[in-house]
């Protein structure tokens, strides 16, 4: 018969090699198992692993620097930092330009009312939202890799920035009952009134804008440095479930904050734990004072915006070349009606007021004002980057172009740096506008430049025309925009059925953000996510496994956990234990205990039982007139333990009923345990110690432990700790190879003894 060839590094192998152990006879072992020519893991590494270069650290650093700078010509540097250059070099004017123009104008039309509305969420003047929309869109178009992503103000970040400004207002009020600004004394009441001014030239408003810009500047610099250090993977700490739950929780804050404008009643902003409940209490108290004109205007605007978006833009999305810009239409119409019907003068409908024209002068903010809120700003920056990266990857997959997370982080940092210098705050990609820009046919980042140009025209020319824009109209735009977020609540039951843990994170995050506040809710949610990761590695790090013979034209064997695979064959002569998680300091103890439980072999108790049996045997032999023959020696040789039932019933019952144990090892120990380490992604020092403990403890009761399918990444640590040199003969490329090597050795030994 031709010699079987072994498939290294795989649990699949040739048919004769892969028979389940329980079905193999001695003749099978002798004929079909891999011969001694089949190498173990150590032999394999020695034969095929490239020799490691032992070079000084300084030399390695120089090589790393040369590698990083190799090929970094001016051309490649420009193309890397400014992706739009590469886009424009391949730009097809005839095909791409018309689509980008339409998409850019559509997105820009949306930016104007949304930017003003979302800036109001942050308690800053609406013109700030236009500043952010222009500078963020223009800068990202040059540096970003997302071709359909529309940057600017978004509700989530605006409400979080508003809470930072609330903290600043509270600190000013606590520090001094009278605020001294620009040399003039202002009473606390006047300061409070000034904080609500829509005029950027107002001293208190200018100071609050500087606080927001200062927080943004520091956060931007940190993000830029992080991008150069390769820390873009920090976004992996925030899962999609966490981000979605967070945005839905924020939506409750955003919606609650708008009811004072919808009803036209003055309600003090609340902050801290339970802010939503406190706000609703205040709103309900002020319901009798509702401004009827404001309420009717709000209802009319909400209905108009919702009906057009829901029953025209969405329903006929495939037929419409561009969606109807209902937000801008409602804002323009409401402004005209308010001005000519004198709603502001005669019915006290609150309006935006003075909207300055022209771009702000670049200015570095006073970082001393914002030093206490840097941590909050970093949280906002992480949320902004994570949400935008997820959005960019979505469009990259949809339109088949690559997305560079490191470049996206650099772009996010530079965008926010520019916004900070020009009186703005942290920006991000807008989901709704990006979808519209993509649906309108946007091909490249040039669409964002077109949108930025439209916003620039408004800033330079049309600002004063929005003087009579009612604030309740901006609130109506915001409330309708929350619909898509709120609809995500309907996905919870289906998410629970598909992924209970992810659903738990989603619900917990949303609840924490609503009950606590956005930054604290996000923090505890991240901690919960990390805790779940740790608990997953602690609970059930190992499982008893067996062999499943599958086939068709070519038979093979797969290793699967016994739990859930009743067809998985086990053997009384060997136990296969699948290591399902990394083995490190968190779960090293659970790993050791798990191996004992899944094999049904508890070395400490077995040694105690043996000593007890030996003591009893010795006592019986030394008793006068009494002789009792025992088989302790043969049990020791064969790796079996036979105990009289009355000796230790409790321990035997534990062996027979231990989870994952077949009960066969309670009386006769399995001589071989194979650890399938294919999923053991990494180990640390405590993990190596746990492996050594399992080997040592099992050896003390005559059970051999082999380790199979070790990932390549764990080998260096095994070598550096001495585990490789000490236990190299126990390491194999696959479970098949480990089982076959010992069975072949046993067969040869049996054949030699027969001769």
XYZ file of C-alpha atoms in Angstrom:
755
model
C 0.000 0.000 0.000
C 1.273 3.436 -0.829
C 2.390 5.479 2.113
C -0.124 8.127 3.209
C 0.941 11.723 2.994
C -0.021 14.039 5.833
C -1.600 17.439 5.224
C 0.340 19.756 7.529
C -1.480 22.485 9.411
C -4.989 21.136 8.756
C -7.416 18.943 10.628
C -8.221 17.298 7.297
C -5.988 14.485 6.045
C -5.974 11.355 3.918
C -8.786 8.912 4.514
C -6.848 6.132 6.136
C -5.017 8.507 8.420
C -8.243 10.148 9.513
C -10.358 7.292 10.763
C -11.900 8.146 14.101
C -9.719 6.723 16.830
C -12.506 4.574 18.219
C -12.786 2.719 14.921
C -9.095 1.999 14.317
C -7.686 -1.450 14.851
C -4.082 -2.324 15.557
C -3.570 -3.345 11.961
C -4.966 0.008 10.834
C -2.457 1.783 13.033
C 0.467 -0.203 11.754
C -0.413 0.158 8.096
C -2.011 3.521 7.514
C -0.841 6.022 10.140
C 1.918 8.500 9.324
C 5.354 7.034 9.606
C 8.129 8.509 11.791
C 9.077 10.545 8.689
C 6.070 12.774 9.436
C 7.599 15.692 11.370
C 6.273 17.177 14.573
C 5.899 20.925 14.934
C 9.502 21.415 16.096
C 10.878 19.449 13.133
C 8.590 21.337 10.781
C 9.773 24.720 12.111
C 13.412 23.653 11.931
C 13.030 22.556 8.317
C 10.927 25.377 6.925
C 11.198 28.391 9.234
C 13.533 31.094 7.985
C 16.384 31.765 10.410
C 15.805 34.749 12.653
C 18.260 37.585 12.425
C 19.758 38.508 15.766
C 20.491 42.173 15.272
C 20.909 44.964 17.829
C 17.909 47.125 18.606
C 19.541 50.187 17.062
C 20.058 48.340 13.783
C 16.438 47.168 13.753
C 15.236 50.714 14.372
C 17.315 52.021 11.482
C 15.900 49.328 9.197
C 12.382 50.195 10.306
C 12.941 53.873 9.554
C 14.398 53.057 6.126
C 11.460 50.760 5.394
C 8.933 53.415 6.362
C 10.653 56.080 4.314
C 11.488 53.875 1.333
C 9.738 55.078 -1.769
C 8.340 58.124 0.044
C 8.837 60.487 -2.828
C 7.103 63.836 -2.958
C 4.628 62.390 -5.434
C 3.669 59.383 -3.294
C 3.467 61.570 -0.198
C 1.068 63.981 -1.866
C -1.089 61.152 -3.218
C -1.172 59.530 0.219
C -2.094 62.634 2.210
C -4.351 64.179 -0.449
C -6.367 61.364 -2.084
C -8.299 63.850 -4.218
C -5.161 64.375 -6.333
C -5.295 60.768 -7.487
C -9.042 61.062 -8.069
C -8.670 64.154 -10.237
C -5.910 62.562 -12.318
C -8.380 59.876 -13.389
C -11.428 62.114 -13.421
C -13.844 61.612 -16.312
C -15.327 65.054 -16.843
C -18.048 63.944 -19.226
C -19.384 61.129 -17.004
C -18.484 62.182 -13.457
C -18.907 65.958 -13.431
C -22.677 66.135 -14.079
C -23.339 63.594 -11.344
C -21.055 65.343 -8.872
C -22.665 68.712 -9.598
C -26.194 67.410 -8.989
C -25.168 65.472 -5.878
C -23.179 68.418 -4.504
C -25.999 70.914 -4.959
C -28.454 68.476 -3.367
C -26.236 67.878 -0.349
C -25.452 71.590 -0.036
C -29.131 72.503 -0.012
C -29.601 70.075 2.884
C -26.564 71.445 4.718
C -27.908 74.959 5.028
C -30.964 74.348 7.247
C -29.458 71.301 8.976
C -26.226 73.113 9.803
C -28.123 75.998 11.377
C -30.451 73.632 13.238
C -27.707 71.381 14.614
C -25.591 74.356 15.671
C -28.566 75.502 17.736
C -28.408 72.124 19.520
C -24.972 73.063 20.777
C -26.382 76.382 22.109
C -24.124 78.293 19.701
C -25.318 80.715 16.994
C -26.738 79.047 13.846
C -24.075 80.674 11.688
C -21.511 78.417 13.391
C -23.224 75.447 11.766
C -22.663 77.017 8.354
C -19.006 77.655 9.158
C -18.577 73.984 10.080
C -20.486 72.782 7.024
C -18.235 74.765 4.693
C -14.825 74.115 6.233
C -15.473 70.470 7.117
C -16.803 69.599 3.651
C -14.050 71.416 1.805
C -11.230 69.993 3.933
C -12.518 66.423 3.919
C -13.007 66.515 0.156
C -9.268 67.125 -0.186
C -8.025 64.643 2.437
C -10.729 61.994 2.900
C -11.060 58.656 1.140
C -14.870 58.499 1.311
C -16.186 59.709 -2.042
C -19.841 59.981 -1.017
C -19.418 61.045 2.630
C -20.838 64.483 3.443
C -19.169 66.156 6.419
C -20.572 68.879 8.651
C -22.684 69.343 11.766
C -24.495 66.278 13.088
C -26.996 66.085 15.913
C -25.061 63.628 18.106
C -21.910 65.733 18.329
C -23.832 68.980 18.661
C -25.754 67.821 21.701
C -22.521 66.527 23.276
C -20.774 69.838 22.630
C -23.795 71.603 24.108
C -23.298 69.662 27.316
C -19.670 70.795 27.480
C -20.825 74.384 27.128
C -23.422 73.801 29.838
C -20.587 72.736 32.145
C -18.692 75.874 31.235
C -21.741 78.056 31.956
C -22.182 76.352 35.322
C -18.526 76.860 36.214
C -18.717 80.557 35.332
C -21.834 80.973 37.437
C -20.281 79.151 40.389
C -16.933 80.937 40.219
C -18.302 84.441 40.256
C -21.770 85.848 40.533
C -20.718 88.690 38.300
C -18.706 88.023 35.192
C -16.056 90.469 34.099
C -15.752 90.467 30.344
C -13.454 92.730 28.380
C -13.048 94.947 31.423
C -16.766 95.552 31.960
C -18.767 94.120 34.842
C -21.769 92.032 33.877
C -24.288 90.682 36.356
C -25.016 86.959 36.475
C -28.470 87.544 35.055
C -27.046 89.481 32.146
C -24.426 86.825 31.610
C -27.116 84.168 31.467
C -29.071 86.205 28.985
C -25.975 86.776 26.930
C -25.245 83.066 26.781
C -28.364 82.662 24.692
C -27.444 85.406 22.226
C -27.346 84.449 18.555
C -24.803 87.181 17.766
C -21.203 85.860 17.566
C -19.960 89.351 18.389
C -21.599 89.210 21.814
C -18.749 88.870 24.379
C -20.266 85.932 26.241
C -21.234 84.125 23.054
C -17.751 84.708 21.644
C -16.260 83.250 24.826
C -18.455 80.146 24.574
C -17.504 79.730 20.908
C -13.867 79.920 21.987
C -14.429 77.149 24.553
C -15.894 74.900 21.858
C -13.065 75.715 19.458
C -10.429 75.105 22.140
C -11.816 71.649 22.941
C -11.939 70.875 19.230
C -8.364 72.069 18.648
C -6.845 69.837 21.324
C -8.948 66.841 20.245
C -7.895 67.415 16.627
C -4.199 67.505 17.493
C -4.517 64.286 19.506
C -6.323 62.577 16.622
C -3.644 63.691 14.129
C -0.847 62.338 16.327
C -2.794 59.123 16.889
C -3.184 58.649 13.135
C 0.562 58.949 12.633
C 1.187 56.429 15.441
C -1.077 53.869 13.802
C -3.796 54.061 16.450
C -6.685 54.077 13.999
C -7.756 50.698 15.370
C -9.038 52.429 18.488
C -12.356 52.476 16.670
C -12.599 48.722 17.250
C -13.393 49.462 20.902
C -16.742 50.788 19.741
C -18.790 48.054 18.107
C -21.615 48.743 15.683
C -24.123 47.730 18.349
C -22.616 50.179 20.804
C -22.513 53.042 18.299
C -26.094 52.427 17.187
C -27.373 52.235 20.745
C -25.456 55.393 21.552
C -26.935 57.356 18.638
C -30.474 56.247 19.495
C -29.916 57.302 23.110
C -28.626 60.654 21.898
C -31.751 60.973 19.752
C -33.845 61.027 22.940
C -31.709 63.897 24.272
C -31.965 65.759 20.976
C -35.733 65.335 20.721
C -36.282 66.357 24.339
C -34.202 69.499 23.899
C -36.407 70.686 21.014
C -39.752 70.756 22.781
C -39.117 74.108 24.403
C -38.802 75.674 20.935
C -41.745 73.702 19.531
C -43.969 74.915 22.376
C -42.396 78.362 22.489
C -41.745 78.287 26.229
C -38.542 79.157 28.110
C -37.039 76.034 29.729
C -33.661 75.984 31.419
C -31.206 73.425 29.995
C -30.601 70.496 32.310
C -27.419 68.466 32.597
C -26.034 65.567 34.569
C -27.707 62.304 35.510
C -31.412 62.269 34.724
C -31.256 65.397 32.548
C -34.021 64.103 30.268
C -36.399 63.515 33.161
C -35.635 66.923 34.631
C -36.220 68.588 31.269
C -39.569 66.874 30.779
C -40.656 67.936 34.243
C -39.848 71.545 33.375
C -41.530 71.294 29.969
C -44.730 69.873 31.482
C -44.773 72.693 34.020
C -44.611 75.230 31.182
C -47.290 73.602 28.961
C -49.972 76.090 30.122
C -47.716 78.901 28.852
C -47.466 77.436 25.337
C -47.203 79.977 22.540
C -50.051 78.900 20.233
C -48.598 80.576 17.145
C -45.275 78.842 17.688
C -46.950 75.478 18.279
C -49.083 75.754 15.131
C -46.047 76.765 13.077
C -44.114 73.796 14.459
C -46.905 71.326 13.684
C -47.339 72.647 10.154
C -43.594 72.417 9.459
C -43.265 68.927 10.950
C -46.178 67.644 8.877
C -44.897 69.220 5.682
C -41.367 67.911 6.090
C -42.481 64.423 7.168
C -45.100 63.974 4.436
C -42.772 65.039 1.633
C -39.853 62.931 2.875
C -41.947 59.865 3.664
C -44.425 59.782 0.805
C -42.529 61.492 -2.014
C -38.768 61.356 -1.500
C -38.718 57.831 -0.081
C -41.596 56.349 -2.039
C -40.433 57.655 -5.408
C -36.706 57.531 -4.721
C -36.047 55.493 -7.864
C -37.956 57.897 -10.098
C -36.734 61.199 -8.649
C -33.392 62.399 -10.002
C -32.867 64.341 -6.793
C -35.021 64.453 -3.646
C -37.199 67.485 -2.999
C -35.216 69.843 -0.678
C -38.177 70.200 1.641
C -36.049 71.338 4.605
C -34.804 74.390 2.721
C -38.203 75.067 1.171
C -39.909 75.041 4.580
C -37.186 77.256 6.065
C -37.525 79.841 3.267
C -41.321 79.853 3.315
C -41.457 80.085 7.124
C -38.985 82.960 7.067
C -41.064 84.895 4.539
C -44.334 84.229 6.408
C -42.842 85.236 9.738
C -41.434 88.469 8.347
C -44.481 89.632 6.408
C -47.103 88.336 8.851
C -45.173 89.938 11.713
C -45.288 86.706 13.742
C -42.232 87.742 15.694
C -43.543 91.186 16.608
C -47.244 90.423 17.111
C -47.199 86.810 18.352
C -43.787 86.590 19.988
C -42.530 83.788 17.733
C -38.798 83.467 18.454
C -36.535 83.945 15.440
C -32.861 83.318 14.725
C -32.051 87.013 14.680
C -28.905 88.575 13.328
C -26.919 86.245 11.065
C -23.542 87.712 10.238
C -22.107 87.606 6.742
C -18.585 86.744 5.744
C -16.110 84.123 6.876
C -14.609 84.371 10.380
C -10.970 85.348 10.665
C -8.654 82.442 11.584
C -7.860 82.492 15.253
C -6.230 80.167 17.754
C -8.647 79.743 20.673
C -7.656 80.348 24.271
C -6.922 76.823 25.491
C -7.078 77.965 29.087
C -10.843 78.271 28.812
C -11.279 74.696 27.650
C -8.598 72.867 29.640
C -11.179 71.329 31.981
C -13.147 69.762 29.127
C -10.412 68.128 27.038
C -11.474 64.621 28.105
C -15.041 65.303 26.979
C -13.732 66.605 23.672
C -11.665 63.462 23.087
C -14.755 61.326 23.656
C -16.638 63.370 21.049
C -13.713 63.018 18.619
C -13.630 59.238 19.034
C -17.386 59.024 18.456
C -17.074 61.239 15.374
C -14.232 59.196 13.887
C -15.866 55.846 14.614
C -19.209 56.795 13.107
C -17.598 58.364 10.050
C -15.281 55.393 9.473
C -18.228 52.989 9.601
C -20.101 55.196 7.135
C -17.085 55.452 4.831
C -16.555 51.678 4.828
C -20.209 51.183 3.946
C -19.953 53.398 0.869
C -16.565 51.932 -0.017
C -18.080 48.459 -0.182
C -21.132 49.715 -2.068
C -19.143 51.613 -4.706
C -16.108 49.315 -4.772
C -13.228 51.545 -3.692
C -10.665 51.149 -0.885
C -10.904 52.950 2.467
C -7.802 53.691 4.530
C -8.646 53.940 8.273
C -5.338 55.692 9.060
C -5.941 58.303 6.360
C -9.516 58.721 7.577
C -8.215 59.425 11.078
C -5.717 61.940 9.724
C -8.464 63.586 7.667
C -10.747 63.748 10.716
C -7.992 65.416 12.729
C -7.187 67.981 10.053
C -10.881 68.716 9.406
C -11.470 69.463 13.073
C -8.238 71.461 13.290
C -9.476 73.713 10.496
C -12.920 73.980 12.096
C -11.337 74.957 15.413
C -9.284 77.721 13.821
C -12.372 79.104 12.083
C -14.711 79.287 15.107
C -16.257 75.823 14.684
C -16.404 72.631 16.694
C -16.052 68.886 16.069
C -17.643 67.674 12.845
C -18.301 64.249 11.331
C -19.900 62.511 8.380
C -23.677 62.825 8.243
C -25.554 59.601 7.527
C -28.613 61.246 6.014
C -26.744 63.723 3.797
C -24.245 61.077 2.688
C -27.054 58.779 1.623
C -28.659 61.619 -0.309
C -25.344 62.520 -1.927
C -24.817 58.899 -2.921
C -28.393 58.498 -4.135
C -28.115 61.668 -6.231
C -25.270 60.064 -8.172
C -22.181 61.471 -6.412
C -19.076 59.845 -7.883
C -16.147 61.569 -6.163
C -15.158 64.009 -3.422
C -15.764 66.812 -5.906
C -19.450 66.637 -4.920
C -18.481 67.709 -1.389
C -16.565 70.667 -2.829
C -19.668 71.708 -4.768
C -21.764 71.470 -1.587
C -19.177 73.521 0.318
C -19.279 76.171 -2.419
C -23.062 76.471 -2.095
C -22.783 76.916 1.673
C -20.079 79.530 1.120
C -22.468 81.573 -1.032
C -25.008 81.571 1.783
C -22.368 82.620 4.313
C -21.153 85.467 2.120
C -24.450 86.710 0.715
C -27.593 85.238 2.222
C -26.999 85.404 5.967
C -29.177 88.460 6.705
C -32.135 86.922 4.858
C -32.449 84.308 7.601
C -32.984 86.939 10.303
C -36.695 86.048 10.596
C -36.253 82.277 10.406
C -38.300 80.907 13.345
C -36.364 78.752 15.780
C -39.304 76.365 15.940
C -38.730 75.604 12.229
C -35.169 74.513 12.982
C -36.581 72.332 15.762
C -39.100 70.847 13.330
C -36.271 69.963 10.928
C -34.371 68.278 13.763
C -37.372 66.325 15.074
C -38.186 64.866 11.660
C -34.532 63.964 11.094
C -34.674 61.822 14.252
C -37.218 59.490 12.669
C -34.594 57.209 11.113
C -32.839 56.845 14.461
C -36.026 56.085 16.338
C -37.002 53.410 13.807
C -33.941 51.462 14.924
C -35.838 50.650 18.117
C -37.975 48.326 16.007
C -34.906 46.217 15.199
C -34.336 45.207 18.830
C -36.526 42.034 18.832
C -34.884 40.710 15.671
C -31.433 41.586 17.014
C -32.217 39.688 20.227
C -33.092 36.585 18.227
C -29.944 36.809 16.107
C -27.316 38.022 18.598
C -28.434 38.297 22.255
C -25.137 39.677 23.559
C -24.932 42.365 20.884
C -28.543 43.258 21.599
C -27.750 43.503 25.324
C -24.919 45.951 24.551
C -27.264 47.945 22.293
C -30.035 48.203 24.892
C -27.639 48.893 27.770
C -25.856 51.653 25.833
C -29.084 53.321 24.783
C -30.481 53.135 28.316
C -27.258 54.390 29.913
C -27.086 57.371 27.549
C -30.731 58.254 28.240
C -30.632 57.790 32.021
C -27.136 59.131 32.668
C -25.659 61.500 30.097
C -23.974 60.904 26.733
C -20.322 60.895 27.810
C -20.849 58.872 30.995
C -23.243 56.527 29.197
C -20.672 55.934 26.463
C -17.929 55.288 29.011
C -19.853 52.662 30.973
C -20.980 51.054 27.713
C -17.391 50.696 26.493
C -16.482 49.176 29.859
C -19.395 46.760 29.512
C -18.245 45.733 26.035
C -14.716 45.075 27.304
C -16.129 43.154 30.258
C -18.153 40.954 27.908
C -15.001 40.202 25.907
C -13.195 39.211 29.102
C -16.108 37.110 30.363
C -16.356 35.324 27.027
C -12.759 34.204 27.408
C -13.306 33.174 31.038
C -16.469 31.156 30.510
C -15.837 27.892 28.727
C -12.303 28.426 27.367
C -12.166 24.712 26.453
C -14.555 22.057 25.190
C -14.398 18.304 24.791
C -14.103 17.443 21.106
C -14.442 14.405 18.929
C -13.932 13.277 15.358
C -16.634 13.391 12.705
C -16.051 11.282 9.640
C -17.388 13.078 6.586
C -16.956 12.238 2.970
C -18.296 11.636 -0.389
C -15.704 10.941 -2.991
C -12.873 11.560 -0.541
C -13.242 10.783 3.141
C -11.878 13.100 5.778
C -12.211 13.784 9.489
C -13.254 17.019 11.156
C -12.679 17.909 14.801
C -15.806 19.300 16.466
C -17.027 19.923 20.011
C -19.048 17.049 21.448
C -21.652 19.516 22.647
C -23.806 20.276 19.653
C -22.299 17.542 17.465
C -23.685 14.198 18.607
C -21.934 12.537 15.666
C -18.520 13.478 17.084
C -16.812 10.200 18.015
C -14.765 10.012 21.230
C -12.435 7.299 22.419
C -11.622 5.815 25.822
C -7.961 5.833 24.770
C -7.639 9.555 24.056
C -9.443 12.763 24.843
C -9.439 15.708 22.443
C -9.905 19.076 24.140
C -10.537 22.098 21.912
C -9.069 25.374 23.191
C -11.630 27.967 22.104
C -10.028 31.205 23.358
C -6.621 32.772 23.943
C -4.996 31.607 27.186
C -3.814 34.563 29.233
C -3.872 35.993 32.737
C -7.644 36.497 32.748
C -8.625 32.894 32.024
C -5.505 30.835 32.761
C -7.042 29.343 35.902
C -10.317 28.627 34.111
C -8.320 26.943 31.354
C -6.606 24.529 33.744
C -9.855 23.725 35.530
C -11.643 23.320 32.201
C -9.135 20.762 30.934
C -9.646 18.704 34.116
C -13.418 18.902 33.780
C -13.599 18.035 30.080
C -11.288 15.054 30.443
C -12.753 13.890 33.748
C -9.214 13.649 35.113
C -8.492 15.466 38.396
C -4.782 14.805 39.115
C -4.747 16.048 42.702
C -7.686 13.908 43.769
C -6.349 10.911 41.859
C -2.988 11.168 43.617
C -4.730 11.411 46.969
C -6.863 8.381 46.127
C -3.814 6.409 45.054
C -1.993 7.219 48.234
C -5.043 6.173 50.201
C -5.295 2.935 48.233
C -1.580 2.223 48.717
C -1.850 2.919 52.423
C -4.820 0.578 52.757
C -3.057 -2.104 50.682
C 0.054 -1.817 52.835
C -2.044 -2.006 55.978
C -3.869 -5.128 54.720
C -0.604 -6.835 53.803
C 0.942 -6.071 57.172
C -2.083 -7.276 59.143
C -1.241 -10.543 61.015
C -2.891 -13.608 59.423
C -4.259 -11.553 56.531
C -3.090 -11.476 52.930
C -4.807 -9.501 50.232
C -3.571 -9.334 46.683
C -3.892 -5.947 45.037
C -3.335 -4.816 41.545
C -1.986 -1.381 42.388
C 1.248 -2.014 40.519
C -0.510 -3.036 37.343
C -2.877 -0.122 37.675
C 0.107 2.161 37.956
C 1.695 0.640 34.872
C -1.395 0.775 32.737
C -2.489 4.212 33.878
C -5.657 2.757 35.498
C -7.083 3.352 38.903
C -9.436 0.828 40.495
C -10.986 1.811 43.768
C -13.414 -0.055 45.942
C -16.730 1.793 46.035
C -16.576 2.358 49.779
C -13.091 3.946 49.550
C -14.133 7.215 47.935
C -17.637 7.229 46.495
C -17.848 10.995 46.329
C -14.726 11.406 44.176
C -15.786 8.658 41.773
C -19.221 10.217 41.425
C -17.585 13.534 40.593
C -15.506 11.921 37.832
C -18.507 10.189 36.340
C -20.733 13.249 36.373
C -18.213 15.987 35.577
C -19.267 18.197 32.656
C -17.975 16.962 29.350
C -16.702 13.691 30.803
C -17.833 10.389 29.441
C -17.421 8.820 32.828
C -14.917 6.313 31.497
C -11.984 7.939 33.221
C -13.504 7.683 36.649
C -12.220 4.134 36.936
C -9.734 3.917 34.070
C -7.783 6.998 33.058
C -7.396 7.986 29.421
C -3.684 7.657 28.689
C -3.669 10.514 26.180
C -5.061 14.075 26.052
C -4.685 16.198 22.898
C -5.210 19.961 23.130
C -6.489 21.378 19.840
C -4.963 24.884 19.996
C -5.981 26.082 16.532
C -8.142 28.856 18.028
C -5.669 29.881 20.756
C -4.842 33.208 19.124
C -2.286 34.259 21.724
C -0.817 33.393 25.115
C 1.002 35.364 27.788
C 3.363 34.233 30.534
C 0.528 33.031 32.741
C -0.919 31.183 29.760
C 2.390 29.363 29.221
C 2.483 28.519 32.932
C -1.051 27.124 32.643
C 0.016 24.856 29.767
C 3.010 23.684 31.779
C 0.824 22.979 34.795
C -1.600 20.867 32.761
C 1.287 18.842 31.291
C 2.958 18.373 34.699
C -0.209 17.493 36.597
C -1.423 15.043 33.950
C 2.009 13.430 33.804
C 1.854 12.845 37.553
C -1.064 10.453 36.970
C 0.474 8.840 33.867
C -1.543 10.814 31.318
C 0.334 12.256 28.363
C -0.647 15.702 27.017
C -0.010 16.683 23.412
C -0.657 20.101 21.836
C -1.739 20.374 18.207
C -2.263 23.092 15.593
C -0.565 25.917 17.481
C -0.981 29.259 15.661
C 2.232 30.698 14.325
C 1.902 33.821 16.462
C 2.304 32.007 19.796
C 5.510 30.181 18.863
C 7.964 33.043 19.679
C 6.759 33.258 23.287
C 6.932 29.483 23.685
C 10.540 29.637 22.509
C 11.554 32.564 24.708
C 10.054 30.991 27.848
C 11.781 27.617 27.342
C 8.506 25.774 26.740
C 9.568 24.960 23.179
C 12.826 23.311 24.269
C 11.260 21.462 27.196
C 8.073 20.191 25.576
C 8.843 20.314 21.844
C 8.171 16.591 21.450
C 4.556 17.222 22.510
C 3.822 19.741 19.744
C 2.241 18.702 16.441
C 0.952 20.335 13.308
C -2.555 18.900 13.625
C -4.731 16.771 15.860
C -4.507 13.937 13.333
C -0.718 14.018 13.461
C -0.707 14.033 17.264
C -3.051 11.054 17.555
C -1.373 9.141 14.757
C 2.143 9.568 16.145
C 1.290 8.072 19.518
C -0.840 5.285 18.079
C 1.868 4.400 15.573
C 4.381 4.297 18.419
C 2.052 2.089 20.446
C 1.568 -0.226 17.453
C 5.303 -0.556 16.915
C 5.823 -1.254 20.592
C 3.096 -3.886 20.469
C 4.681 -5.474 17.393
C 8.114 -5.534 19.050
C 6.711 -7.179 22.178
C 4.948 -9.806 20.018
C 8.280 -10.747 18.448
